Short mmCIF file of C-alpha atoms and ligand atoms in Angstrom, two decimals:
data_model
loop_
_atom_site.label_atom_id
_atom_site.label_comp_id
_atom_site.label_asym_id
_atom_site.label_seq_id
_atom_site.Cartn_x
_atom_site.Cartn_y
_atom_site.Cartn_z
CA MET A 1037 16.36 21.84 18.71
CA ARG A 1038 17.47 19.37 21.45
CA GLY A 1039 14.86 17.26 23.63
CA ARG A 1040 14.03 14.13 25.35
CA PHE A 1041 11.18 12.11 24.32
CA ASP A 1042 9.33 8.71 24.92
CA VAL A 1043 9.12 7.95 21.34
CA ILE A 1044 10.93 9.24 18.08
CA ILE A 1045 9.23 8.40 15.15
CA VAL A 1046 11.67 8.89 11.93
CA GLY A 1047 8.81 9.63 8.92
CA LEU A 1048 5.23 10.70 8.69
CA GLY A 1049 3.39 9.13 6.04
CA PRO A 1050 0.53 7.01 6.79
CA ALA A 1051 2.35 4.61 9.25
CA GLY A 1052 4.29 7.26 10.87
CA ALA A 1053 1.09 9.23 11.53
CA ALA A 1054 -1.20 6.50 12.91
CA ALA A 1055 1.67 5.50 15.21
CA ALA A 1056 2.28 8.95 16.37
CA VAL A 1057 -1.56 9.68 16.89
CA VAL A 1058 -1.99 6.47 19.27
CA LEU A 1059 1.24 7.05 20.99
CA ALA A 1060 0.36 10.52 21.95
CA ARG A 1061 -3.33 10.03 22.66
CA GLY A 1062 -2.16 7.15 25.02
CA GLY A 1063 0.11 9.62 26.85
CA ALA A 1064 3.48 9.56 25.26
CA ARG A 1065 5.59 12.32 24.77
CA VAL A 1066 6.17 11.94 20.74
CA LEU A 1067 8.71 13.66 18.09
CA ALA A 1068 7.55 12.85 14.79
CA LEU A 1069 10.41 13.78 12.36
CA ASP A 1070 9.57 14.03 8.78
CA ALA A 1071 11.45 15.17 5.68
CA ARG A 1072 8.67 15.93 3.49
CA PRO A 1073 9.70 15.63 0.14
CA ARG A 1074 9.36 18.41 -2.38
CA HIS A 1075 6.83 16.04 -4.27
CA ASP A 1076 3.93 14.19 -2.99
CA LYS A 1077 4.32 10.76 -2.46
CA PRO A 1078 4.07 8.92 -5.75
CA CYS A 1079 0.79 6.82 -5.55
CA GLY A 1080 -2.33 5.29 -7.14
CA GLY A 1081 -4.46 6.95 -4.19
CA CYS A 1082 -6.55 4.01 -4.09
CA LEU A 1083 -7.80 2.89 -0.92
CA SER A 1084 -9.49 -0.54 -0.17
CA ALA A 1085 -12.78 -0.35 1.71
CA ARG A 1086 -10.86 -2.48 4.39
CA ALA A 1087 -8.04 0.18 4.55
CA MET A 1088 -10.66 2.88 4.73
CA GLY A 1089 -11.80 1.02 7.99
CA TYR A 1090 -8.40 1.48 9.32
CA LEU A 1091 -9.02 5.28 9.56
CA ASP A 1092 -11.84 4.95 11.83
CA PHE A 1093 -9.74 5.88 14.71
CA LEU A 1094 -8.87 9.30 13.32
CA ASP A 1095 -12.14 10.35 12.35
CA PRO A 1096 -12.16 10.64 8.84
CA PRO A 1097 -13.63 13.40 6.91
CA ASN A 1098 -16.55 12.62 4.25
CA TRP A 1099 -14.31 13.82 1.32
CA LEU A 1100 -12.45 10.54 1.40
CA GLN A 1101 -15.31 8.50 0.26
CA ASN A 1102 -16.07 11.00 -2.43
CA GLN A 1103 -14.91 8.63 -5.38
CA PRO A 1104 -16.18 5.23 -4.85
CA VAL A 1105 -15.23 2.03 -7.12
CA ALA A 1106 -17.71 -0.62 -7.61
CA SER A 1107 -16.31 -1.95 -11.09
CA LEU A 1108 -13.33 -2.82 -12.86
CA PHE A 1109 -12.24 -3.09 -16.56
CA LEU A 1110 -9.40 -6.29 -16.69
CA GLU A 1111 -7.47 -5.98 -19.56
CA TYR A 1112 -4.58 -7.63 -21.45
CA PRO A 1113 -3.35 -6.58 -24.85
CA GLY A 1114 -5.01 -8.25 -27.75
CA HIS A 1115 -7.98 -9.68 -25.56
CA SER A 1116 -11.43 -8.29 -25.24
CA SER A 1117 -12.03 -6.26 -22.24
CA ARG A 1118 -14.62 -6.85 -19.74
CA ARG A 1119 -16.22 -4.72 -17.11
CA PHE A 1120 -16.68 -6.74 -13.99
CA VAL A 1121 -19.47 -5.13 -11.39
CA THR A 1122 -19.90 -5.78 -7.80
CA GLY A 1123 -22.86 -5.18 -5.61
CA GLN A 1124 -20.99 -2.74 -2.66
CA THR A 1125 -18.07 -0.26 -2.94
CA ALA A 1126 -14.77 -2.00 -2.53
CA ALA A 1127 -12.52 0.95 -2.88
CA TYR A 1128 -12.30 4.67 -2.89
CA LEU A 1129 -9.69 6.73 -5.15
CA VAL A 1130 -8.33 9.62 -2.90
CA GLU A 1131 -5.72 12.51 -3.74
CA ARG A 1132 -2.51 11.21 -2.11
CA ARG A 1133 -1.40 14.81 -1.21
CA ARG A 1134 -4.85 15.63 0.52
CA LEU A 1135 -4.66 12.45 2.56
CA ASP A 1136 -1.46 13.16 3.85
CA ASP A 1137 -2.34 16.54 4.92
CA PHE A 1138 -5.18 15.37 6.60
CA LEU A 1139 -2.85 12.71 8.59
CA ARG A 1140 -0.62 15.27 9.57
CA GLN A 1141 -3.57 17.58 10.59
CA ARG A 1142 -4.55 14.86 13.12
CA VAL A 1143 -0.75 14.25 14.33
CA GLY A 1144 -0.87 17.87 14.98
CA GLU A 1145 -4.01 17.59 17.03
CA SER A 1146 -2.91 14.68 19.05
CA GLY A 1147 -0.21 16.47 20.68
CA ALA A 1148 2.66 14.93 19.15
CA GLU A 1149 5.38 17.39 18.23
CA VAL A 1150 6.19 17.59 14.78
CA VAL A 1151 9.63 18.58 13.25
CA SER A 1152 10.66 19.08 9.47
CA GLY A 1153 13.93 17.72 8.82
CA ARG A 1154 15.59 14.24 7.46
CA ALA A 1155 17.20 12.14 9.94
CA ARG A 1156 20.68 11.49 9.03
CA ALA A 1157 22.14 9.11 11.78
CA LEU A 1158 21.04 7.17 14.79
CA ALA A 1159 22.88 5.54 17.59
CA SER A 1160 21.66 3.38 20.41
CA GLU A 1161 22.53 4.56 24.04
CA PRO A 1162 22.01 2.72 27.25
CA ASP A 1163 18.57 4.16 28.01
CA GLY A 1164 17.38 4.41 24.57
CA TRP A 1165 18.15 6.29 21.02
CA ARG A 1166 20.01 9.19 19.65
CA VAL A 1167 18.75 10.81 16.57
CA ARG A 1168 20.38 13.65 14.50
CA SER A 1169 19.51 15.84 11.46
CA SER A 1170 21.89 18.23 9.91
CA ALA A 1171 20.07 21.05 12.64
CA ALA A 1172 19.37 19.16 15.56
CA GLU A 1173 19.52 16.09 17.74
CA TRP A 1174 17.15 14.12 19.92
CA ARG A 1175 16.89 11.37 22.38
CA GLY A 1176 14.09 9.05 22.93
CA THR A 1177 13.35 5.85 24.64
CA TRP A 1178 11.91 4.15 21.80
CA LEU A 1179 12.32 4.53 18.01
CA LEU A 1180 9.91 3.81 15.16
CA GLY A 1181 11.29 3.70 11.64
CA ALA A 1182 8.23 4.87 9.42
CA ASP A 1183 10.68 6.32 6.91
CA GLY A 1184 9.46 4.13 3.67
CA ALA A 1185 11.33 1.89 1.51
CA ALA A 1186 14.90 1.39 2.32
CA GLY A 1187 14.85 3.98 4.99
CA LEU A 1188 17.30 5.00 7.22
CA VAL A 1189 15.97 3.24 10.48
CA GLY A 1190 15.69 -0.03 8.72
CA ARG A 1191 19.06 -0.07 6.83
CA THR A 1192 21.08 0.85 9.97
CA LEU A 1193 19.45 -1.80 12.29
CA GLY A 1194 18.92 -4.40 9.66
CA LEU A 1195 15.22 -4.62 10.11
CA GLY A 1196 12.29 -4.90 7.54
CA ARG A 1197 14.47 -6.58 4.85
CA THR A 1198 12.86 -8.03 1.80
CA GLY A 1199 13.72 -9.62 -1.65
CA PHE A 1200 9.87 -9.37 -2.88
CA VAL A 1201 9.99 -5.49 -4.55
CA TYR A 1202 7.56 -3.92 -6.75
CA LYS A 1203 9.28 -1.15 -9.03
CA ALA A 1204 6.71 1.09 -10.12
CA LEU A 1205 5.89 4.32 -11.67
CA VAL A 1206 3.06 6.94 -11.76
CA GLU A 1207 1.88 10.40 -13.24
CA GLU A 1208 -1.29 12.36 -13.12
CA ARG A 1209 -2.83 14.38 -15.87
CA PRO A 1210 -5.89 15.73 -16.89
CA LEU A 1211 -8.66 12.90 -17.53
CA PRO A 1212 -9.28 13.21 -21.31
CA ASP A 1213 -13.02 12.92 -22.32
CA HIS A 1214 -12.53 9.70 -23.78
CA LEU A 1215 -11.82 8.26 -21.09
CA ALA A 1216 -13.96 9.84 -18.19
CA PRO A 1217 -17.26 7.93 -18.86
CA ARG A 1218 -15.17 4.78 -18.94
CA LEU A 1219 -13.72 5.19 -15.77
CA ALA A 1220 -16.46 6.90 -13.84
CA GLY A 1221 -16.96 4.48 -10.84
CA ALA A 1222 -14.17 1.91 -12.10
CA ALA A 1223 -10.86 0.99 -12.24
CA LEU A 1224 -8.87 -0.18 -14.95
CA LEU A 1225 -6.16 -2.67 -14.50
CA ASP A 1226 -4.27 -4.08 -17.43
CA LEU A 1227 -2.29 -7.18 -16.61
CA GLY A 1228 -0.26 -6.94 -19.44
CA GLY A 1229 1.18 -3.57 -18.57
CA ALA A 1230 4.17 -4.65 -16.43
CA PRO A 1231 6.31 -7.95 -15.90
CA GLY A 1232 4.83 -9.77 -12.83
CA GLY A 1233 2.45 -7.03 -12.06
CA TYR A 1234 -0.18 -4.69 -13.58
CA ALA A 1235 -0.67 -1.21 -14.96
CA TRP A 1236 -3.57 1.33 -13.93
CA ALA A 1237 -5.87 3.63 -14.89
CA PHE A 1238 -8.15 5.47 -12.33
CA GLY A 1239 -10.18 8.68 -12.65
CA ARG A 1240 -10.83 11.10 -9.99
CA GLN A 1241 -12.60 14.31 -10.53
CA GLY A 1242 -11.24 15.32 -13.71
CA VAL A 1243 -7.88 13.91 -12.69
CA LEU A 1244 -6.30 10.80 -14.73
CA ASN A 1245 -3.98 8.63 -12.49
CA LEU A 1246 -1.62 6.05 -14.10
CA GLY A 1247 0.85 4.01 -13.27
CA LEU A 1248 2.47 0.56 -13.40
CA ALA A 1249 4.29 -1.79 -11.01
CA GLY A 1250 6.27 -4.68 -11.85
CA ARG A 1251 8.63 -7.15 -10.51
CA LEU A 1252 11.44 -6.55 -12.90
CA GLY A 1253 14.51 -8.30 -11.35
CA ARG A 1254 17.80 -6.27 -10.02
CA THR A 1255 18.92 -5.02 -12.84
CA ALA A 1256 15.90 -3.96 -15.06
CA GLY A 1257 15.35 -0.20 -14.60
CA ARG A 1258 13.84 2.93 -15.93
CA ALA A 1259 14.08 1.86 -19.61
CA GLN A 1260 11.98 -1.38 -19.54
CA LEU A 1261 9.49 0.14 -16.97
CA LEU A 1262 9.06 3.22 -19.64
CA GLU A 1263 8.77 0.95 -22.54
CA ARG A 1264 6.08 -0.91 -21.13
CA TYR A 1265 4.08 2.41 -19.89
CA GLN A 1266 4.70 3.47 -23.24
CA GLY A 1267 2.62 0.40 -24.47
CA PHE A 1268 0.03 0.82 -22.05
CA LEU A 1269 -0.64 4.41 -22.90
CA ALA A 1270 -1.07 3.73 -26.54
CA ARG A 1271 -3.66 1.02 -25.66
CA LEU A 1272 -5.56 3.92 -23.74
CA GLY A 1273 -5.44 6.42 -26.95
CA LEU A 1274 -2.85 8.43 -24.90
CA GLY A 1275 0.27 10.19 -25.97
CA ARG A 1276 3.38 10.11 -24.57
CA PRO A 1277 4.64 9.67 -20.71
CA GLY A 1278 4.05 12.79 -18.82
CA ALA A 1279 5.88 13.96 -15.68
CA TRP A 1280 5.66 10.55 -14.05
CA ARG A 1281 7.91 9.23 -11.13
CA GLY A 1282 9.12 6.12 -10.01
CA ALA A 1283 9.40 4.55 -6.50
CA LEU A 1284 9.44 1.07 -4.92
CA ILE A 1285 6.60 -1.06 -3.30
CA PRO A 1286 8.18 -3.31 -0.44
CA CYS A 1287 6.21 -6.29 0.25
CA PRO A 1288 7.26 -9.17 2.73
CA ASP A 1289 9.08 -12.09 0.91
CA GLY A 1290 7.86 -14.51 3.34
CA ARG A 1291 11.42 -15.31 5.41
CA ARG A 1292 9.37 -13.51 8.53
CA PRO A 1293 11.67 -10.58 8.23
CA ARG A 1294 12.68 -9.10 11.39
CA LEU A 1295 10.52 -5.67 12.63
CA ALA A 1296 11.62 -4.86 16.19
CA GLN A 1297 15.00 -4.87 17.69
CA GLY A 1298 14.69 -4.25 21.67
CA ARG A 1299 13.24 -0.76 21.96
CA ALA A 1300 13.19 0.17 18.19
CA ALA A 1301 11.12 -1.38 15.37
CA VAL A 1302 10.04 -0.49 11.36
CA ILE A 1303 6.67 0.13 10.41
CA GLY A 1304 4.88 0.50 6.96
CA ASP A 1305 6.88 0.50 3.98
CA ALA A 1306 10.09 0.36 6.30
CA ALA A 1307 8.76 -3.08 7.47
CA ALA A 1308 7.74 -4.17 3.81
CA SER A 1309 4.17 -4.53 4.73
CA ALA A 1310 2.45 -3.88 1.36
CA ASP A 1311 0.11 -6.41 -0.19
CA PRO A 1312 2.28 -8.37 -2.44
CA PHE A 1313 -0.75 -9.29 -4.70
CA LEU A 1314 -2.22 -5.61 -5.17
CA GLY A 1315 0.68 -3.50 -4.17
CA GLU A 1316 -1.44 -1.81 -1.48
CA GLY A 1317 0.10 -0.28 1.10
CA ILE A 1318 -1.88 2.64 2.59
CA GLY A 1319 -3.94 0.59 5.02
CA GLN A 1320 -1.17 -1.89 5.68
CA ALA A 1321 1.00 1.07 6.99
CA LEU A 1322 -1.55 2.61 9.12
CA HIS A 1323 -2.13 -1.18 10.87
CA SER A 1324 1.34 -1.84 11.33
CA GLY A 1325 1.78 1.79 12.88
CA LEU A 1326 -1.22 1.28 15.22
CA LEU A 1327 0.14 -2.24 16.32
CA ALA A 1328 3.74 -0.75 16.86
CA ALA A 1329 2.27 1.78 19.02
CA GLN A 1330 -0.11 -0.20 21.22
CA ALA A 1331 2.98 -2.40 21.70
CA ILE A 1332 4.93 0.27 22.69
CA LEU A 1333 2.45 1.48 24.96
CA ALA A 1334 2.24 -1.99 26.73
CA GLY A 1335 6.06 -1.81 26.97
CA ASP A 1336 6.80 -4.86 24.69
CA LEU A 1337 7.77 -4.17 21.00
CA ALA A 1338 8.21 -7.69 20.36
CA GLY A 1339 4.27 -8.11 20.68
CA TYR A 1340 4.16 -6.15 17.66
CA GLN A 1341 6.48 -8.48 15.93
CA VAL A 1342 4.45 -11.26 16.84
CA ARG A 1343 1.18 -9.76 15.78
CA MET A 1344 2.54 -8.90 12.38
CA THR A 1345 3.98 -12.36 11.49
CA SER A 1346 0.86 -13.94 12.90
CA GLY A 1347 -1.62 -11.50 11.24
CA LEU A 1348 -0.86 -9.43 8.28
CA PHE A 1349 2.49 -11.51 7.19
CA ARG A 1350 0.66 -14.67 7.38
CA GLU A 1351 -2.33 -13.24 4.98
CA HIS A 1352 0.52 -12.00 2.70
CA PHE A 1353 1.97 -15.38 2.36
CA HIS A 1354 -1.36 -16.16 0.40
CA ALA A 1355 -1.38 -13.12 -1.42
CA ARG A 1356 2.20 -13.80 -2.78
CA GLN A 1357 0.97 -17.06 -3.91
CA LEU A 1358 -1.94 -15.43 -5.80
CA ALA A 1359 0.67 -12.80 -6.98
CA ARG A 1360 2.67 -15.46 -8.64
CA LEU A 1361 -0.45 -17.18 -10.32
CA VAL A 1362 -1.99 -14.54 -11.68
CA TYR A 1363 0.79 -12.24 -12.95
CA GLY A 1364 2.72 -15.60 -14.03
CA ALA A 1365 0.25 -16.29 -16.67
CA PRO A 1366 -1.72 -12.90 -17.13
CA ALA A 1367 -3.04 -13.81 -20.24
CA ARG A 1368 -4.74 -16.83 -18.58
CA PHE A 1369 -6.05 -15.63 -15.62
CA GLN A 1370 -7.54 -12.64 -17.70
CA GLY A 1371 -9.50 -15.25 -19.84
CA LEU A 1372 -10.17 -17.25 -16.98
CA ALA A 1373 -11.97 -14.32 -15.24
CA GLN A 1374 -14.16 -13.49 -18.24
CA ARG A 1375 -15.59 -17.13 -18.15
CA HIS A 1376 -15.78 -17.32 -14.26
CA PRO A 1377 -16.44 -13.76 -12.96
CA GLY A 1378 -17.01 -15.07 -9.48
CA ALA A 1379 -12.86 -15.04 -9.12
CA ILE A 1380 -13.15 -11.32 -9.32
CA GLU A 1381 -15.63 -11.35 -6.69
CA LEU A 1382 -13.42 -12.96 -4.36
CA VAL A 1383 -11.12 -10.17 -4.57
CA TRP A 1384 -13.71 -7.70 -4.33
CA GLN A 1385 -14.27 -9.32 -1.21
CA VAL A 1386 -10.88 -9.05 0.13
CA LEU A 1387 -11.04 -5.55 -0.82
CA ARG A 1388 -13.61 -4.72 1.37
CA GLY A 1389 -12.47 -7.11 4.17
CA GLN A 1390 -15.07 -9.98 3.96
CA ARG A 1391 -12.62 -12.30 3.10
CA ASN A 1392 -8.91 -12.69 3.50
CA TYR A 1393 -6.52 -14.03 1.12
CA ALA A 1394 -6.36 -17.64 2.65
CA GLY A 1395 -10.14 -17.68 2.06
CA ILE A 1396 -9.63 -16.82 -1.71
CA TRP A 1397 -7.89 -20.34 -1.91
CA GLY A 1398 -10.67 -21.82 -0.14
CA GLY A 1399 -13.51 -19.83 -2.34
CA VAL A 1400 -11.49 -20.95 -5.56
CA ALA A 1401 -11.46 -24.69 -4.30
CA ARG A 1402 -15.38 -24.77 -3.50
CA MET A 1403 -15.85 -22.89 -7.19
CA SER A 1404 -13.66 -25.91 -8.77
CA LEU A 1405 -15.48 -28.61 -6.75
CA GLN A 1406 -19.47 -27.08 -7.41
CA ARG A 1407 -18.28 -27.19 -11.17
CA LEU A 1408 -16.93 -30.67 -11.11
CA THR A 1409 -20.12 -31.60 -9.58
CA GLY A 1410 -22.46 -29.34 -11.05
CA ALA A 1411 -23.68 -28.66 -7.91
CA SER A 1412 -24.49 -24.75 -8.24
CA GLY A 1413 -23.01 -21.51 -9.76
CA PRO A 1414 -20.04 -19.58 -8.52
CA GLN A 1415 -22.03 -16.90 -7.06
CA ALA A 1416 -23.54 -19.30 -4.72
CA SER A 1417 -20.34 -20.57 -3.49
CA LEU A 1418 -19.19 -17.02 -3.00
CA ASP A 1419 -22.03 -16.21 -0.19
CA GLN A 1420 -20.83 -18.64 2.16
C1 FAD B 2948 3.80 4.33 -7.65
C2 FAD B 2948 3.22 3.80 -6.52
C3 FAD B 2948 1.61 3.61 -6.50
C4 FAD B 2948 1.11 3.22 -5.25
N1 FAD B 2948 -0.42 3.26 -4.87
C5 FAD B 2948 -0.85 2.76 -3.83
C6 FAD B 2948 -2.39 2.92 -3.91
O1 FAD B 2948 -3.13 3.20 -5.20
N2 FAD B 2948 -2.80 2.44 -2.99
C7 FAD B 2948 -2.23 1.95 -1.82
O2 FAD B 2948 -2.70 1.51 -0.62
N3 FAD B 2948 -0.89 2.07 -1.69
C8 FAD B 2948 -0.32 2.58 -2.70
N4 FAD B 2948 1.11 2.31 -2.93
C9 FAD B 2948 1.64 2.12 -1.79
C10 FAD B 2948 1.87 3.19 -0.43
O3 FAD B 2948 2.08 4.42 -1.26
C11 FAD B 2948 2.84 2.89 0.58
O4 FAD B 2948 2.90 1.78 0.76
C12 FAD B 2948 2.39 3.96 1.70
O5 FAD B 2948 2.75 5.24 1.38
C13 FAD B 2948 3.29 3.55 2.83
O6 FAD B 2948 3.34 4.26 3.89
P1 FAD B 2948 4.21 4.55 4.91
O7 FAD B 2948 3.81 5.37 5.80
O8 FAD B 2948 5.18 3.33 5.31
O9 FAD B 2948 5.83 5.07 4.06
P2 FAD B 2948 5.44 6.56 3.16
O10 FAD B 2948 4.57 6.99 2.64
O11 FAD B 2948 6.78 6.29 2.02
O12 FAD B 2948 6.48 7.84 4.30
C14 FAD B 2948 7.62 7.82 4.48
C15 FAD B 2948 7.63 8.93 5.09
O13 FAD B 2948 8.67 9.18 5.81
C16 FAD B 2948 9.80 10.65 5.38
N5 FAD B 2948 11.18 10.23 5.25
C17 FAD B 2948 12.05 9.34 4.88
N6 FAD B 2948 13.29 9.20 5.13
C18 FAD B 2948 13.25 9.91 6.25
C19 FAD B 2948 14.29 10.58 7.01
N7 FAD B 2948 15.38 9.75 6.89
N8 FAD B 2948 13.91 11.27 7.96
C20 FAD B 2948 12.68 11.83 8.34
N9 FAD B 2948 11.65 11.62 7.45
C21 FAD B 2948 11.79 10.75 6.19
C22 FAD B 2948 9.23 10.96 3.93
O14 FAD B 2948 9.52 12.10 3.78
C23 FAD B 2948 7.78 10.34 3.97
O15 FAD B 2948 7.01 11.38 4.50
C24 FAD B 2948 1.89 3.08 -4.14
C25 FAD B 2948 3.19 2.88 -4.01
C26 FAD B 2948 3.87 3.57 -5.10
C27 FAD B 2948 5.40 3.49 -5.24
#
């Protein structure tokens, strides 16, 4: 197959799907090329309420909100566990394959042309880009790399580089009876589960999603992750690791990564857009895809770089500081949260989009001040 398009999008995860729909609805002729992997994308399937809001323009189906989360068990090995409950839903647990199928359906309905295949090479031309798979070649005026962590487009063009990457693994298995009541409507995070990160357990309609994400350094690999994972499984009263799979979660590292070059840009994980504190990346991928598509429709991809740098990446600066603080002293943070549950409420508010990470630091400062002056309890400070 050959053809000429206004925009070629390489990769059709959340980032590529959001961009494809916005562009096609805006009248652009769009080719979305996707090497859909044999397996589903490794993922916890936890969407913050804020991320759910990014799906609004796609008219999301009701089932996406079937599994709301409004409580959290925050654990650390050897410490007592505590359940933190919040007033409104902060996140939803979804089946990742079903989410991706829904997104692809919306792309098909938008009029974008969807082709299965892996981009193998790309080259710039005077009037745009040429993209080649093993079976075909296409030309496009604009190019979007939505091909995930260490994708071809970013690697070839030197875009979206970062040094802040979580190594992660995940598996799903039937939800055992002894965990089902505990995980009903709750997420479990274990701060001792991974160095520089955490392990999680999510229960979803008879399915247990388990995983961990940590910053292990360049040389650490599979063996170290697995050792931690086995410890986590033992703490949950579970047996040996099942059919787990590993993957990377790239986050911005603060060096204002270059995301666009002329008529090409990277979005989603290819742009290292995931949240450095929680490792959440689906909402950020949708958001970056939407911004890049709007910039292309306006004829100026530089605007995308500016909006990401002054918006999401600025917020992620504060998220990175929080990650360093919390994961640098996980036992201390877990103890502090037990004594001051208002700290967890701040994070719930971020998940709901009621506060940003910069606002967390403001909230912490207010709580400290009020404790010093004895003015009022932590909850009062959070309500401001
Ligand atoms: C273990 C783990 C758990 C996670 N848990 C969560 C979570 O609970 N909540 C959350 O919000 N985020 C989570 N994330 C992060 C989230 O999955 C990603 O941030 C998100 O999927 C990024 O979307 P994307 O569209 O940028 O990339 P992807 O979803 O990775 O999609 C990229 C697409 O590009 C395709 N592709 C790649 N190369 C090519 C090529 N050369 N040619 C054509 N197509 C190509 C792939 O087949 C894929 O379909 C998790 C990540 C991991 C690794």
